[in-house]
Amino acid sequence: MLKVRDLMTSPVFSLRENDSLHTARELMNLQRIRHIPIVTVDNTFTGLLTHRDILSATISKLAGLDPETQKEIDSGIPIHEIMRTDLTSVEPETPLKDAAQLLLNHKYGCLPVVEKGLLVGIVTEADFLRLTINLMEGLDAED
């Protein structure tokens, strides 16, 4: 039986609660990710910041702010003010099917993978899509 450990991404790009919204936006853009787990100095998982959270905290482009002003505003907003803390996480030994059910039933985009309170990985919708493609390719090869 496949476990979350078999599919999760590890190590994970993460930030700390006092990092800024600007730092989070830059990390998401540079690494092309949509979810950033938030951890303490000792890697204890405390929250999650999503691309949607960042969009909600961003002043609309209709306000006509220039990029430098937006950067200045973002630099003054610590992540702990906008991150989510009411989260569901899974353990590395969680059956992959159970993790998939959680994502589907709750419309989550990701599940942080936590072991003894420490962040050890993340599993996302994209990971499951890659798995599905691999399985489909395997079926096509059999034909």
Tab-separated table of C-alpha atoms in Angstrom:
chain	number	residue	atom	x	y	z
A	1	MET	CA	0.000	0.000	0.000
A	2	LEU	CA	1.352	3.419	-0.976
A	3	LYS	CA	1.935	5.889	1.841
A	4	VAL	CA	2.201	9.674	1.858
A	5	ARG	CA	5.960	9.205	2.342
A	6	ASP	CA	6.117	7.657	-1.157
A	7	LEU	CA	4.663	10.735	-2.885
A	8	MET	CA	5.427	13.757	-0.700
A	9	THR	CA	7.906	16.448	-1.632
A	10	SER	CA	10.774	16.705	0.806
A	11	PRO	CA	12.590	18.862	1.719
A	12	VAL	CA	10.018	21.653	1.583
A	13	PHE	CA	10.414	25.365	0.965
A	14	SER	CA	9.180	26.973	4.178
A	15	LEU	CA	9.211	30.338	5.923
A	16	ARG	CA	8.924	31.635	9.477
A	17	GLU	CA	6.053	33.615	11.012
A	18	ASN	CA	8.008	36.872	11.063
A	19	ASP	CA	9.052	36.676	7.406
A	20	SER	CA	7.252	39.220	5.258
A	21	LEU	CA	4.511	38.927	2.691
A	22	HIS	CA	7.070	40.195	0.163
A	23	THR	CA	9.409	37.302	0.994
A	24	ALA	CA	6.549	34.818	0.570
A	25	ARG	CA	5.496	36.307	-2.757
A	26	GLU	CA	9.086	36.173	-4.029
A	27	LEU	CA	9.519	32.545	-2.902
A	28	MET	CA	6.300	31.499	-4.626
A	29	ASN	CA	7.309	33.258	-7.840
A	30	LEU	CA	10.891	31.956	-7.876
A	31	GLN	CA	10.030	28.345	-7.007
A	32	ARG	CA	6.699	28.256	-8.853
A	33	ILE	CA	4.813	26.973	-5.807
A	34	ARG	CA	1.388	27.833	-4.373
A	35	HIS	CA	1.770	26.670	-0.765
A	36	ILE	CA	4.357	27.604	1.849
A	37	PRO	CA	4.381	25.843	5.210
A	38	ILE	CA	5.317	28.106	8.122
A	39	VAL	CA	7.676	26.720	10.763
A	40	THR	CA	9.555	27.803	13.876
A	41	VAL	CA	13.342	27.915	14.118
A	42	ASP	CA	13.345	24.233	15.171
A	43	ASN	CA	11.090	23.266	12.198
A	44	THR	CA	7.879	22.891	14.227
A	45	PHE	CA	4.930	23.299	11.853
A	46	THR	CA	2.754	26.291	12.815
A	47	GLY	CA	0.787	27.296	9.743
A	48	LEU	CA	0.404	27.549	6.007
A	49	LEU	CA	0.385	30.393	3.516
A	50	THR	CA	-1.318	29.825	0.182
A	51	HIS	CA	-1.305	31.744	-3.063
A	52	ARG	CA	-4.948	32.569	-2.378
A	53	ASP	CA	-4.002	34.058	1.014
A	54	ILE	CA	-1.454	36.287	-0.693
A	55	LEU	CA	-3.986	37.434	-3.274
A	56	SER	CA	-6.448	38.279	-0.484
A	57	ALA	CA	-3.807	40.382	1.268
A	58	THR	CA	-2.764	42.223	-1.895
A	59	ILE	CA	-4.042	45.654	-2.779
A	60	SER	CA	-5.908	45.476	-6.062
A	61	LYS	CA	-4.065	46.470	-9.217
A	62	LEU	CA	-7.026	48.778	-9.767
A	63	ALA	CA	-5.635	50.961	-6.956
A	64	GLY	CA	-2.846	51.898	-9.332
A	65	LEU	CA	0.070	51.151	-7.005
A	66	ASP	CA	3.442	50.955	-8.639
A	67	PRO	CA	5.424	47.733	-7.997
A	68	GLU	CA	7.883	49.469	-5.654
A	69	THR	CA	5.073	50.752	-3.401
A	70	GLN	CA	3.461	47.293	-3.379
A	71	LYS	CA	6.832	45.792	-2.399
A	72	GLU	CA	7.196	48.317	0.429
A	73	ILE	CA	3.712	47.513	1.751
A	74	ASP	CA	4.301	43.752	1.456
A	75	SER	CA	7.627	44.053	3.284
A	76	GLY	CA	5.819	45.487	6.310
A	77	ILE	CA	3.287	42.652	6.622
A	78	PRO	CA	4.510	39.650	8.634
A	79	ILE	CA	3.245	36.265	7.484
A	80	HIS	CA	1.691	35.466	10.881
A	81	GLU	CA	-0.953	38.127	10.159
A	82	ILE	CA	-2.293	36.300	7.109
A	83	MET	CA	-1.254	32.635	7.427
A	84	ARG	CA	-3.739	29.861	8.136
A	85	THR	CA	-3.439	27.953	11.387
A	86	ASP	CA	-6.637	25.864	11.321
A	87	LEU	CA	-5.098	23.140	9.195
A	88	THR	CA	-5.269	19.475	8.514
A	89	SER	CA	-1.944	17.707	8.201
A	90	VAL	CA	-0.987	14.082	7.655
A	91	GLU	CA	1.820	11.846	8.824
A	92	PRO	CA	4.310	10.172	6.470
A	93	GLU	CA	2.748	6.747	7.132
A	94	THR	CA	-0.784	7.880	6.246
A	95	PRO	CA	-2.180	5.741	3.412
A	96	LEU	CA	-2.042	7.694	0.165
A	97	LYS	CA	-5.710	6.919	-0.513
A	98	ASP	CA	-6.688	8.613	2.786
A	99	ALA	CA	-4.668	11.710	1.884
A	100	ALA	CA	-6.309	11.837	-1.544
A	101	GLN	CA	-9.759	11.605	0.104
A	102	LEU	CA	-8.889	14.519	2.404
A	103	LEU	CA	-7.800	16.679	-0.538
A	104	LEU	CA	-10.898	15.798	-2.547
A	105	ASN	CA	-13.513	15.975	0.213
A	106	HIS	CA	-12.284	19.260	1.716
A	107	LYS	CA	-11.054	20.855	-1.534
A	108	TYR	CA	-7.580	21.344	-0.085
A	109	GLY	CA	-4.712	22.164	-2.420
A	110	CYS	CA	-2.117	20.523	-0.215
A	111	LEU	CA	-1.489	18.627	2.983
A	112	PRO	CA	1.551	19.414	5.112
A	113	VAL	CA	3.276	16.223	6.243
A	114	VAL	CA	4.136	16.398	9.928
A	115	GLU	CA	5.905	13.900	12.155
A	116	LYS	CA	6.060	14.544	15.913
A	117	GLY	CA	5.144	18.184	15.276
A	118	LEU	CA	7.952	18.726	12.769
A	119	LEU	CA	7.411	19.501	9.097
A	120	VAL	CA	8.882	16.665	7.009
A	121	GLY	CA	7.175	17.193	3.649
A	122	ILE	CA	4.154	18.327	1.685
A	123	VAL	CA	1.796	16.509	-0.656
A	124	THR	CA	-0.152	18.542	-3.223
A	125	GLU	CA	-2.806	18.135	-5.880
A	126	ALA	CA	0.008	18.339	-8.440
A	127	ASP	CA	1.705	15.322	-6.834
A	128	PHE	CA	-1.476	13.299	-7.289
A	129	LEU	CA	-1.829	14.461	-10.899
A	130	ARG	CA	1.744	13.332	-11.604
A	131	LEU	CA	0.965	9.967	-10.023
A	132	THR	CA	-2.169	9.653	-12.149
A	133	ILE	CA	-0.229	10.439	-15.337
A	134	ASN	CA	2.417	7.854	-14.428
A	135	LEU	CA	-0.261	5.236	-13.789
A	136	MET	CA	-1.976	6.066	-17.084
A	137	GLU	CA	1.333	5.781	-18.937
A	138	GLY	CA	1.831	2.385	-17.308
A	139	LEU	CA	-1.599	1.262	-18.503
A	140	ASP	CA	-0.913	2.575	-22.012
A	141	ALA	CA	2.370	0.618	-22.086
A	142	GLU	CA	0.453	-2.588	-21.329
A	143	ASP	CA	-1.839	-2.122	-24.366
